[in-house]
Coordinates of C-alpha atoms and ligand atoms in Angstrom, one line a residue:
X5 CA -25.3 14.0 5.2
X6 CA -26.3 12.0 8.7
X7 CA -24.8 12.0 12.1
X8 CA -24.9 8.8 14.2
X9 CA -25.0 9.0 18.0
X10 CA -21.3 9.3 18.3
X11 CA -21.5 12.9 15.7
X12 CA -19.9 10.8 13.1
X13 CA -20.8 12.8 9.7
X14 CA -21.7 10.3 7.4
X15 CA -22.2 11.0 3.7
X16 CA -24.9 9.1 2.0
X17 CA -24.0 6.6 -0.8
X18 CA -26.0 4.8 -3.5
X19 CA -24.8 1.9 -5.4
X20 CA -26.5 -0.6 -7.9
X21 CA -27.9 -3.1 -6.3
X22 CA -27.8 -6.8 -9.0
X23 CA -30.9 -7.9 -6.3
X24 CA -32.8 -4.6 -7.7
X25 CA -31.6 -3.7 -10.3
X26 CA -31.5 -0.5 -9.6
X27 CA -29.2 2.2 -8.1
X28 CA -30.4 2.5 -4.1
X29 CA -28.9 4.4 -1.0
X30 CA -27.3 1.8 1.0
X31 CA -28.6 1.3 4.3
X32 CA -26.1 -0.8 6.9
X33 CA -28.0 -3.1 9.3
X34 CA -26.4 -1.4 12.3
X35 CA -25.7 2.6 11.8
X36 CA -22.5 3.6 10.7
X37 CA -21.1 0.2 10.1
X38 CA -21.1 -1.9 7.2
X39 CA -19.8 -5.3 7.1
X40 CA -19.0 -6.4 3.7
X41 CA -18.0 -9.6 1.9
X42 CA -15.6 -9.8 -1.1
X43 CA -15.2 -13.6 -3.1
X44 CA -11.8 -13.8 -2.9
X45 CA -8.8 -15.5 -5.5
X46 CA -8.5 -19.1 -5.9
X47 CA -4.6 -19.6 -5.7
X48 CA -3.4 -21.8 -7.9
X49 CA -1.6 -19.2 -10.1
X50 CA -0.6 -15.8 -10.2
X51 CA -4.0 -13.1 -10.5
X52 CA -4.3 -12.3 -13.9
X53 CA -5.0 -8.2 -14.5
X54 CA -8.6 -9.3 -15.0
X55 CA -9.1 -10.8 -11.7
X56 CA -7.0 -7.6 -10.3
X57 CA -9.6 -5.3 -11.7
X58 CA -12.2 -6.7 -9.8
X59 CA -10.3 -6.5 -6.5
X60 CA -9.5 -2.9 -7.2
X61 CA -13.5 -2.2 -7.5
X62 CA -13.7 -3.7 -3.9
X63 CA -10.9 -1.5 -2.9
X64 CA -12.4 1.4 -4.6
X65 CA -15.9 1.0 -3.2
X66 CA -14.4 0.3 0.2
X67 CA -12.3 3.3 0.8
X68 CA -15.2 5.6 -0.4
X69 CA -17.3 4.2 2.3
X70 CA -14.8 5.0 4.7
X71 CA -13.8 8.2 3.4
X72 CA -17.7 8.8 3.8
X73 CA -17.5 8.1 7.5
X74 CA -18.8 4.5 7.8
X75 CA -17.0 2.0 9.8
X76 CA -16.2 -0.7 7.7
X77 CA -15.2 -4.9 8.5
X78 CA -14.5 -6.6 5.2
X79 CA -13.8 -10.2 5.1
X80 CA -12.0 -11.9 1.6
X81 CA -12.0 -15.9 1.0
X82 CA -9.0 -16.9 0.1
X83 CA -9.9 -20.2 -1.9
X84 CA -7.5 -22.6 -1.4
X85 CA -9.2 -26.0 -2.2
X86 CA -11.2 -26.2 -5.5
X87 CA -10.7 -28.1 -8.8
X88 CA -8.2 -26.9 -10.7
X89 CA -5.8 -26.2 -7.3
X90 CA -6.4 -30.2 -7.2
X91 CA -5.7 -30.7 -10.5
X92 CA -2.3 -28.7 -10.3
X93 CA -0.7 -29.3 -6.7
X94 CA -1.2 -33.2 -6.9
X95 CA 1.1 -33.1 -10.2
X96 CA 3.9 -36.2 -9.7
X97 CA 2.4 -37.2 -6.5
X98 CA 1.9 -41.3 -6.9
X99 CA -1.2 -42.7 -7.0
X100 CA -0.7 -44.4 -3.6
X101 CA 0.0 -41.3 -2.2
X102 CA -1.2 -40.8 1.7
X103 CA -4.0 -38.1 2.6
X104 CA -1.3 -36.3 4.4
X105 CA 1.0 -35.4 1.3
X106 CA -2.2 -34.5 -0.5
X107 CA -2.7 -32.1 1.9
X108 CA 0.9 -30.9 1.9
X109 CA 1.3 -30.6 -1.4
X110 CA -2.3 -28.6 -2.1
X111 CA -0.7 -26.6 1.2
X112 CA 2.6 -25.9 -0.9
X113 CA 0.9 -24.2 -3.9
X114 CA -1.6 -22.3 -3.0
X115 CA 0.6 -21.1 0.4
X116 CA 3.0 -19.6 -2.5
X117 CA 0.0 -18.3 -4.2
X118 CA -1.8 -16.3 -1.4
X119 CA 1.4 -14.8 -0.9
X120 CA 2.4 -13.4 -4.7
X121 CA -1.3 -12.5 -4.3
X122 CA -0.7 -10.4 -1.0
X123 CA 2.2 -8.7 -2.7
X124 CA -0.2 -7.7 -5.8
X125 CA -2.5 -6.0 -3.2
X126 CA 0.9 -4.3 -1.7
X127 CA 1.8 -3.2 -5.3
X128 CA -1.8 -1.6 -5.5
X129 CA -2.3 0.2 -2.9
X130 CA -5.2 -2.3 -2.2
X131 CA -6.4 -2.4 1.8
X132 CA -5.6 -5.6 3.1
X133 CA -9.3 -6.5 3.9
X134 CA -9.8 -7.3 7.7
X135 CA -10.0 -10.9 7.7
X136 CA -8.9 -13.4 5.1
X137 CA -9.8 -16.7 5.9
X138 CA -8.8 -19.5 4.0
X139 CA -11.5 -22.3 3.2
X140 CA -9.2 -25.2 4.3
X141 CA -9.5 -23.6 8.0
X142 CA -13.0 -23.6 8.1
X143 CA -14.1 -26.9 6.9
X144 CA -15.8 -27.6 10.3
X145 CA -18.2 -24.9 9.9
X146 CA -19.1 -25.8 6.2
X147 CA -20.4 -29.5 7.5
X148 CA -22.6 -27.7 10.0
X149 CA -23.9 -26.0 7.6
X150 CA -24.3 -28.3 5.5
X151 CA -25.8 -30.7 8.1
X152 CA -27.9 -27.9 8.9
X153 CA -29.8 -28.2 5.3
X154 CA -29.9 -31.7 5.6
X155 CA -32.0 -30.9 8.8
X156 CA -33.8 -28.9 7.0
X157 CA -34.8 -31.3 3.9
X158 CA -33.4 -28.6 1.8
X159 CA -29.9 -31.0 1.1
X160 CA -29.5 -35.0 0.4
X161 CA -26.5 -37.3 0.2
X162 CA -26.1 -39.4 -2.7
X163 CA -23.3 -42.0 -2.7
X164 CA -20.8 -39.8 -0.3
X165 CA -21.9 -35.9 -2.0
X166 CA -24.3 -34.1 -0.9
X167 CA -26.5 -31.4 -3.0
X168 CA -28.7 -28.7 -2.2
X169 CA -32.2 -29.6 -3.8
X170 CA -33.6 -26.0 -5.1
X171 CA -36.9 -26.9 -5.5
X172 CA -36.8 -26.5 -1.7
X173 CA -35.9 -22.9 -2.1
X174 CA -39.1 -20.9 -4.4
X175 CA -36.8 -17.7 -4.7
X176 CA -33.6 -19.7 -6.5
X177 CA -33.0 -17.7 -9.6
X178 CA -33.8 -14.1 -7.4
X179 CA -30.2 -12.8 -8.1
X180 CA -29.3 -13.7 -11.8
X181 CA -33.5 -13.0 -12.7
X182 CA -33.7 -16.6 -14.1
X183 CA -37.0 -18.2 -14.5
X184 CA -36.7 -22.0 -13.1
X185 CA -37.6 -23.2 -16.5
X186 CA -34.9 -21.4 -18.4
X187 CA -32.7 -22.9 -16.0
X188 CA -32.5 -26.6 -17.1
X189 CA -29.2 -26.3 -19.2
X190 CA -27.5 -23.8 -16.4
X191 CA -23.6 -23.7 -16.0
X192 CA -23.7 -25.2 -13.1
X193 CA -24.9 -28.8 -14.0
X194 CA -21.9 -30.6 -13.7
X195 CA -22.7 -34.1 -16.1
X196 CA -20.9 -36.4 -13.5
X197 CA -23.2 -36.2 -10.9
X198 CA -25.9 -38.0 -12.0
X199 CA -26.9 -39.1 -8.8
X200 CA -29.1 -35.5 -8.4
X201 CA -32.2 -35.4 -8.1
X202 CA -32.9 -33.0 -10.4
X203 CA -30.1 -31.2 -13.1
X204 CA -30.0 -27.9 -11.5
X205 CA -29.1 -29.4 -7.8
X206 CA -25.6 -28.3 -6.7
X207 CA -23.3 -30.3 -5.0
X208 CA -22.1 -28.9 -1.0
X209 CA -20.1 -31.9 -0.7
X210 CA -18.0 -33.8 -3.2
X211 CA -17.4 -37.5 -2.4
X212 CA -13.7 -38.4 -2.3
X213 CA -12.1 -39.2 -5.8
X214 CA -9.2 -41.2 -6.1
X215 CA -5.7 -38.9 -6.0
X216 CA -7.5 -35.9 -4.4
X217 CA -7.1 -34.8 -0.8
X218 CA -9.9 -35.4 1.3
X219 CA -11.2 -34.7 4.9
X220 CA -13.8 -36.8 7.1
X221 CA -17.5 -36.1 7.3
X222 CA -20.6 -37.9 8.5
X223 CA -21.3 -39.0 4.7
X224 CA -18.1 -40.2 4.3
X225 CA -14.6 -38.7 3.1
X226 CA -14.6 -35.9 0.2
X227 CA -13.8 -32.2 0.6
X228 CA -16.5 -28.8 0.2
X229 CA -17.9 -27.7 -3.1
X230 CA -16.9 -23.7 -3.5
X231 CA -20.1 -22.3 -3.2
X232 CA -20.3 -23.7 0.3
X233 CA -17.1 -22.2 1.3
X234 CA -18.4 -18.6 0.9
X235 CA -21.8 -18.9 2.8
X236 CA -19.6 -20.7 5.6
X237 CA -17.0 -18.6 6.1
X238 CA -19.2 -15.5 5.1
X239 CA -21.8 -16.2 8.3
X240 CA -18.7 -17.1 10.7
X241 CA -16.6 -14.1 10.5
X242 CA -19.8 -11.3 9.5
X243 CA -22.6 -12.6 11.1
X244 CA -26.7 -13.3 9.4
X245 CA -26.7 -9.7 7.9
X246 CA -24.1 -8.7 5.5
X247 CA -24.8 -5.2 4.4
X248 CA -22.4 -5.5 0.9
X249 CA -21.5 -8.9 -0.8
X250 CA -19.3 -8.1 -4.2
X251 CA -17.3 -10.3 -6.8
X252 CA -17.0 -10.0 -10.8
X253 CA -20.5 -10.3 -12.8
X254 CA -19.2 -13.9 -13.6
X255 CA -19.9 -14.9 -10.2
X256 CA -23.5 -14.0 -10.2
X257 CA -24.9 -17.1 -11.3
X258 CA -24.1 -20.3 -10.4
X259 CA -21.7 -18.8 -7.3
X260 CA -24.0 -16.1 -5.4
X261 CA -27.4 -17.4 -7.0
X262 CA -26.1 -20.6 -4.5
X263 CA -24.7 -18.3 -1.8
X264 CA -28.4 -17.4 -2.1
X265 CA -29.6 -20.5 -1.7
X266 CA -27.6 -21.8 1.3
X267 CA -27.1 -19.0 3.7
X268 CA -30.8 -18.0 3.3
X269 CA -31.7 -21.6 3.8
X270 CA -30.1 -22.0 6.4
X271 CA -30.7 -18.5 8.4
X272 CA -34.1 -18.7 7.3
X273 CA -34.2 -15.5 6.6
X274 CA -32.4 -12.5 3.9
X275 CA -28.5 -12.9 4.3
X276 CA -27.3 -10.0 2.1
X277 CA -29.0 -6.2 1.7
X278 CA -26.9 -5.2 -1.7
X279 CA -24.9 -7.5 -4.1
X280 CA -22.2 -5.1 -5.9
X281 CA -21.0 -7.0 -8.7
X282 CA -18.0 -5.5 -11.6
X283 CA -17.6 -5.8 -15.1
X284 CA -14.9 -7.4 -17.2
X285 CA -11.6 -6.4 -18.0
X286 CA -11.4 -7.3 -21.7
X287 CA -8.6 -8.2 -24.5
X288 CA -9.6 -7.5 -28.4
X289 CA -13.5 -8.1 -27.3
X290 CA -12.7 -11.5 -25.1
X291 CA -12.9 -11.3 -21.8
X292 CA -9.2 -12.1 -19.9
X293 CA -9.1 -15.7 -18.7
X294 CA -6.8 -17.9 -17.5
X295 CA -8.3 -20.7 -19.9
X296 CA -8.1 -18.2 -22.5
X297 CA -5.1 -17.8 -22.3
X298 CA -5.1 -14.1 -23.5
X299 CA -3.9 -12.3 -20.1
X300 CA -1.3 -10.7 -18.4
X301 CA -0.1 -10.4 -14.6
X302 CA 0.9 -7.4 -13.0
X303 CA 4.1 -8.9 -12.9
X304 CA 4.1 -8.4 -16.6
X305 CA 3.1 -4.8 -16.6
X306 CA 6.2 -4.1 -14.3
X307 CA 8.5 -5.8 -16.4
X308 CA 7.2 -3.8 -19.6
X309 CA 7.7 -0.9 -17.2
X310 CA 4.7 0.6 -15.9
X311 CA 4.4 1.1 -12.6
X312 CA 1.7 -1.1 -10.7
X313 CA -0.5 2.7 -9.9
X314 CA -0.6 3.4 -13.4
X315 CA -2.3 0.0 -13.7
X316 CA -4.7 1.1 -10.4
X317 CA -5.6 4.4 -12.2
X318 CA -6.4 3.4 -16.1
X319 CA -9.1 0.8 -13.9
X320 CA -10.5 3.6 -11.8
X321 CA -10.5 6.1 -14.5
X322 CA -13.7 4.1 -15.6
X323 CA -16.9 3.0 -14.3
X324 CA -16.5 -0.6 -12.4
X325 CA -20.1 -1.5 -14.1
X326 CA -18.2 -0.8 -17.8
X327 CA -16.7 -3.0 -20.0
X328 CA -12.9 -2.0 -20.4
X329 CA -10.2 -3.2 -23.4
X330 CA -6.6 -3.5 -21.9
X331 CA -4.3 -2.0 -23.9
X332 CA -1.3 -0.7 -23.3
X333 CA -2.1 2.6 -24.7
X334 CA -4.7 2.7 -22.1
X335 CA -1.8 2.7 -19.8
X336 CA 0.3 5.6 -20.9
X337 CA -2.9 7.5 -21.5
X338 CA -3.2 7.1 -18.1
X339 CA 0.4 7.5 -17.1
X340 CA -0.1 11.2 -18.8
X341 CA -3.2 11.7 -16.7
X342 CA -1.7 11.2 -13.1
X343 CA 1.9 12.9 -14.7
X344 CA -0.8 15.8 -14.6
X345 CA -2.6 15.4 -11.0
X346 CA 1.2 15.2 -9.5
X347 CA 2.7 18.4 -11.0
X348 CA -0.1 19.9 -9.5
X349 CA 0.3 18.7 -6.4
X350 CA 4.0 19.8 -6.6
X351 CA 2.7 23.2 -7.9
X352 CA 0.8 23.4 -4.8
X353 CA 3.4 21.9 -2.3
X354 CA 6.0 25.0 -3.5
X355 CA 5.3 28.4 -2.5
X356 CA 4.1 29.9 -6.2
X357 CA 7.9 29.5 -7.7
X358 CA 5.4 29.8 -11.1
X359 CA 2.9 32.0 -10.0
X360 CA 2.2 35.2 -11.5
X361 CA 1.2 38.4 -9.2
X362 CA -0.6 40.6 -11.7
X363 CA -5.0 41.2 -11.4
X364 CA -7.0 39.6 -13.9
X365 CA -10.5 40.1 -14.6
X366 CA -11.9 36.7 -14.7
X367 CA -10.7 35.8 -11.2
X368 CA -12.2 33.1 -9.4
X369 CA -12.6 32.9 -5.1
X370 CA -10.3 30.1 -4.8
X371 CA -11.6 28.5 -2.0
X372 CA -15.0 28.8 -3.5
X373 CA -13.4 27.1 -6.6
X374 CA -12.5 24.3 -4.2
X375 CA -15.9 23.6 -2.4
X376 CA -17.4 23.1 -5.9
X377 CA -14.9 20.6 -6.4
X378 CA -15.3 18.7 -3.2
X379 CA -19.2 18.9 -3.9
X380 CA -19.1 18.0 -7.8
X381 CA -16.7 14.9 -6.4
X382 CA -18.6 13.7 -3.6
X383 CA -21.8 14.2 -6.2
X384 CA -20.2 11.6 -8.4
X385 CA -18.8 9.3 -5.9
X386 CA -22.1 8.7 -4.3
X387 CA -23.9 8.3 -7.5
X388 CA -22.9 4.4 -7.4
X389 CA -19.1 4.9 -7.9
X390 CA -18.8 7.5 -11.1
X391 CA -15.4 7.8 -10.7
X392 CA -14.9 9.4 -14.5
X393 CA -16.8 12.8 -13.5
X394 CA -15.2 12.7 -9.8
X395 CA -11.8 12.8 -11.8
X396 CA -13.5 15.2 -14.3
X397 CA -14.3 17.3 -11.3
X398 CA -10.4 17.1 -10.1
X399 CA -9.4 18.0 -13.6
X400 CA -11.4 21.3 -14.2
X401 CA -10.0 22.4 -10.4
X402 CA -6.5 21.9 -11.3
X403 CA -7.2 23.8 -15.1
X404 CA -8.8 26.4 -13.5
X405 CA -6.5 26.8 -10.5
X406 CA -3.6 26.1 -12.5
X407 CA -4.7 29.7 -15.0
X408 CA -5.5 31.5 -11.9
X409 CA -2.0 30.6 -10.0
X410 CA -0.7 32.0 -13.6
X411 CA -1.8 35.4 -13.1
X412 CA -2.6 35.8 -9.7
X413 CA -0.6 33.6 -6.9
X414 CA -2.6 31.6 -4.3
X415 CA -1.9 32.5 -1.3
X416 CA -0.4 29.6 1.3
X417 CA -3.7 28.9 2.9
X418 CA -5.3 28.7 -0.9
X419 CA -2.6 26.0 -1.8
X420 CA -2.9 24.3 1.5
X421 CA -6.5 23.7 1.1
X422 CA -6.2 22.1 -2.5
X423 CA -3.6 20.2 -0.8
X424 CA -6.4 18.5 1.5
X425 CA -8.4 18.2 -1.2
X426 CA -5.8 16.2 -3.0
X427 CA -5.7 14.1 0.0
X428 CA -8.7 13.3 0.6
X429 CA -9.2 12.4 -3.1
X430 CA -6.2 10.0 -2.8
X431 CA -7.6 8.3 0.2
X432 CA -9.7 6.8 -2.7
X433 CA -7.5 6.5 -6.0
X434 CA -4.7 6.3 -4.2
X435 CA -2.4 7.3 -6.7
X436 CA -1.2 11.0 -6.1
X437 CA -0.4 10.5 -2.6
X438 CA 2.2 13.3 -0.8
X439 CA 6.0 13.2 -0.8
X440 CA 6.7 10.3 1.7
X441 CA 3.9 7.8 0.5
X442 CA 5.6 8.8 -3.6
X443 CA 9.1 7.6 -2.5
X444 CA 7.2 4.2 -0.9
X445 CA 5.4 3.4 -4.2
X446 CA 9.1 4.3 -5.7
X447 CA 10.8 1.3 -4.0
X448 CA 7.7 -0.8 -4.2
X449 CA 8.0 -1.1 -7.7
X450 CA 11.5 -1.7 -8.1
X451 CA 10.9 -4.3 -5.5
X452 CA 8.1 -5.5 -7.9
X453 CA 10.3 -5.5 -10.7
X454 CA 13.0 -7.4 -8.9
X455 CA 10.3 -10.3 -7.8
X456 CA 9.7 -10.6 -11.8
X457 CA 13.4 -10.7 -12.2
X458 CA 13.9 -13.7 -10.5
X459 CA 10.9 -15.8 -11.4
X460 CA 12.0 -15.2 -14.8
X461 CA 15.7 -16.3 -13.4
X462 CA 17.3 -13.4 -14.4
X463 CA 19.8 -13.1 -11.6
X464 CA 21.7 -10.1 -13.2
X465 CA 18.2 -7.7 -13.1
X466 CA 17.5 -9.2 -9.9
X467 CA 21.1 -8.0 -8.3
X468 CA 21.4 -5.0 -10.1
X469 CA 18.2 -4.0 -8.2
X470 CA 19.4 -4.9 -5.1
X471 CA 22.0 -2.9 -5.7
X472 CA 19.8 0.0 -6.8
X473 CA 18.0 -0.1 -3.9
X474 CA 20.7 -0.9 -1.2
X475 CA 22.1 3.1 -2.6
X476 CA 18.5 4.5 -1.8
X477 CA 19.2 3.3 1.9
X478 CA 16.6 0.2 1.3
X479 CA 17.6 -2.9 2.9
X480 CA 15.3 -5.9 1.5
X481 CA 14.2 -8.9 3.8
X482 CA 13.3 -12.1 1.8
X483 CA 10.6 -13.6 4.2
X484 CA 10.5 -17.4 4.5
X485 CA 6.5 -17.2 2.9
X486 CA 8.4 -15.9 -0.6
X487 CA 7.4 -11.9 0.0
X488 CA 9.7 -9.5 0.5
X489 CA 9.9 -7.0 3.5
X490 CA 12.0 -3.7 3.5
X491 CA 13.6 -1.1 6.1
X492 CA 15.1 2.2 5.4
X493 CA 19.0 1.7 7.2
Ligands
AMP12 P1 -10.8 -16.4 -9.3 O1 -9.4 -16.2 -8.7 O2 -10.8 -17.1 -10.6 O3 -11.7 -17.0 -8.3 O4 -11.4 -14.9 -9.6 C1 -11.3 -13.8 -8.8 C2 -12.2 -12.7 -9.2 O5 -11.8 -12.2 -10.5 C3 -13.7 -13.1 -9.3 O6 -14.4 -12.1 -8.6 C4 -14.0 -13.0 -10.8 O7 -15.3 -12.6 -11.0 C5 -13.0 -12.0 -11.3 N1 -12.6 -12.0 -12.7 C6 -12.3 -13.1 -13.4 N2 -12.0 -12.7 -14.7 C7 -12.1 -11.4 -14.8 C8 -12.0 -10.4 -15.8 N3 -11.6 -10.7 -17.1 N4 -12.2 -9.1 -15.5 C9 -12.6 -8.7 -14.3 N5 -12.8 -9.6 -13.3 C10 -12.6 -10.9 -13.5
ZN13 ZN1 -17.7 -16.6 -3.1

């Protein structure tokens, strides 16, 4: 552990590094503080379980840090102009249509979006990050930085788009470890814009199309490319050094490779010290996709009855660099193993109503028993993430606690201390939190459960648990943005 100048205690933390390839001890660029960048949803439909895996890594990895003493400022995109938000919110609009309702209509549906998305992260227990800009706010800045490297002869227009030209930039390929010549049949070349110079150039700025909403530029109406939206909004709100950029292995090459590319090209110098990336959630060996068609939302798991937490801990229960295979055995496997972390809180929380007050031999020094288990934790945590042996270390406490309790009853002070231990492991899973927090997550899902009830229109669920919770004292607010608020009467 290191102090900064204020005596903050800061544990150390290594995490794999996609840059590297290798597991390094983060270092922020100013002490104590890390700023950190997360590629956030594109809203255009309800996240898929896949997509919420990925924001429950950032979650994960975030509260660590802070639970390790660092200050932290994250920023998540929300992506709210992009193809297939097009492609859905212009649906029945005619093709005379004026810019305006364009706008309004692309507005409409990913407005609804960002908010079912907000109440996923509710459900979750996810932070809300610090700031959440949404690209269609910051299209000013994009065009300066994209007019920046056209300055810098490392972008051209062609015909009203505008593409970055890599052979400007020697280290394209650093991220993803491509070789330029492997590169020729990449993802990213996009077979309508022939008007590139070369295959691999992306496009910053895509010339208006008819039917599509568009804004003004100096080469001539047509709205951002996505990879532009990150670097822009990325350098506005966290400034030329990010310390931690993340986002699912999927988005390291074309998206961050071309992150890459444009911030550095334009800042002329590095952009981002470690790039945090996490596997797929998979279903029967195919990773979930919306085009797949082979996914669920959380909304589903609700209404098949498992409670969004369980969901949270059957992710964290593995590594976020591991493949995982939803199932819904997974999920009651998981269901079992948190049933198991909470009677020992209880256990704890009562004053030894099981406890035995004999002698036995093999007795342990409790609070000995407990600074292995805060060590063996904190061993794992900072060992890039290993949240399996940080829960194995919470497991072997509570087994050997649990047989010493038995025989021998901890005193108050004993139970009290694995009390703060079980805190300050929840400040990271967030999923065996004390009483108060238990009967939040409690009406949480059964307000969950009644948003599923209605958007599947039925209005007898979605009254009865109204009703349900109007007798627990809850009294629900439906908010004009289509989330629901709630007070205690
Ligand atoms: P999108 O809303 O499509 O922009 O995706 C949001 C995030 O979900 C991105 O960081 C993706 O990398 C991630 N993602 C997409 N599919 C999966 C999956 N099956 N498992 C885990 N993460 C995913
Ligand atoms: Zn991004």
């Amino acid at each position: 552990m290191w102090s900064t100048g204020v005596m903050r205690i800061i544990r150390p933390i290594s995490l794999y590094n996609t840059l590297s390839r290798k597991i390094e001890p983060i270092s922020p660029s100013s002490p104590g503080e890390l700023k950190i960048y997360s590629c956030g949803p594109t809203v255009y439909n309800f996240a898929h379980i896949g997509n919420l895996r990925t924001f429950l890594f950032q979650d994960l990895m975030k509260r660590t840090l802070l639970a390790a003493g660092y200050q932290v400022r994250h920023c998540m995109n929300i992506t709210d102009v992009e193809d297939k938000i097009i492609r859905d919110s212009q649906v029945g609009l005619p093709a005379d249509a004026p810019n305006q309702a364009r706008h309004t209509a692309m507005k409409t549906l990913t407005d609804k979006y960002t908010a079912f998305f907000l109440e996923d992260l509710e459900a979750m227990r996810i932070r809300r990050p610090d700031v959440m800009p949404k690209a269609t706010d910051h299209i000013g800045q994009m065009k300066t930085l994209i007019q920046n490297l056209v300055d810098k002869g490392l972008a051209y227009a062609r015909e009203g788009s505008v593409y970055y030209r890599i052979a400007g930039f020697p280290t394209y390929g650093c991220l993803a470890h491509l070789d330029r010549e492997g590169m020729q049949s990449g993802s990213s070349v996009d077979v309508d814009e022939y008007e590139k110079d070369q295959a691999q150039d992306f496009v910053l700025w895509k010339a208006a199309k008819p039917g599509e909403p568009t804004w003004d530029s100096p080469w001539g109406p047509g709205r951002p490319g996505w990879h532009i939206e990150c670097s822009a909004m990325g350098i506005e709100l966290l400034g030329d050094r990010v310390d931690i950029h993340t986002g699912g292995v999927d988005l390291i090459f074309p998206h961050h490779e071309n992150e890459i590319a444009q911030s550095e090209g334009a800042l002329g110098h590095a952009w981002v010290s470690t790039w945090v990336h996490g596997e797929f959630l998979m279903v029967e060996g195919e990773k979930m996709s919306k085009s797949l068609g082979n996914f669920y939302t959380l909304r589903d798991l609700v209404e098949k009855g498992f409670n969004p937490i369980t969901f949270r801990y059957a992710i964290q229960s593995n590594h976020y660099r591991k493949l995982i295979n939803f199932s819904f055995e997974g999920l009651k496997a998981a269901d079992n193993s948190l049933k198991r972390i909470r009677a020992f809180r209880k256990r704890m929380e009562e004053d030894g109503i099981q406890a035995g007050g004999g002698t036995w031999k093999e007795a342990l020094d409790p609070s000995q028993r407990l600074e292995k288990a805060r060590t063996d934790f904190w061993g794992a945590m900072s060992d890039d993430l290993n949240t399996p042996e940080a829960l194995a270390a919470i497991f072997t406490l509570i087994s050997d606690l649990n047989a010493q309790d038995d025989r021998i009853a901890l005193s108050r002070e004993e139970r009290d201390a694995a009390l703060e231990f079980l805190d300050e492991t929840d400040s990271i899973f967030a999923a065996w939190p004390g009483e108060e927090k238990t009967l939040d997550t409690e009406i949480e899902t059964l307000i969950e459960q009644r948003s599923a009830a209605k958007i599947s229109k039925n209005w007898a669920e979605s009254d009865r648990l109204r009703d349900q919770l109007k007798a627990m004292g809850i009294i629900l607010e439906d908010r004009k943005d289509g989330t629901v608020g709630w007070r205690k009467a």
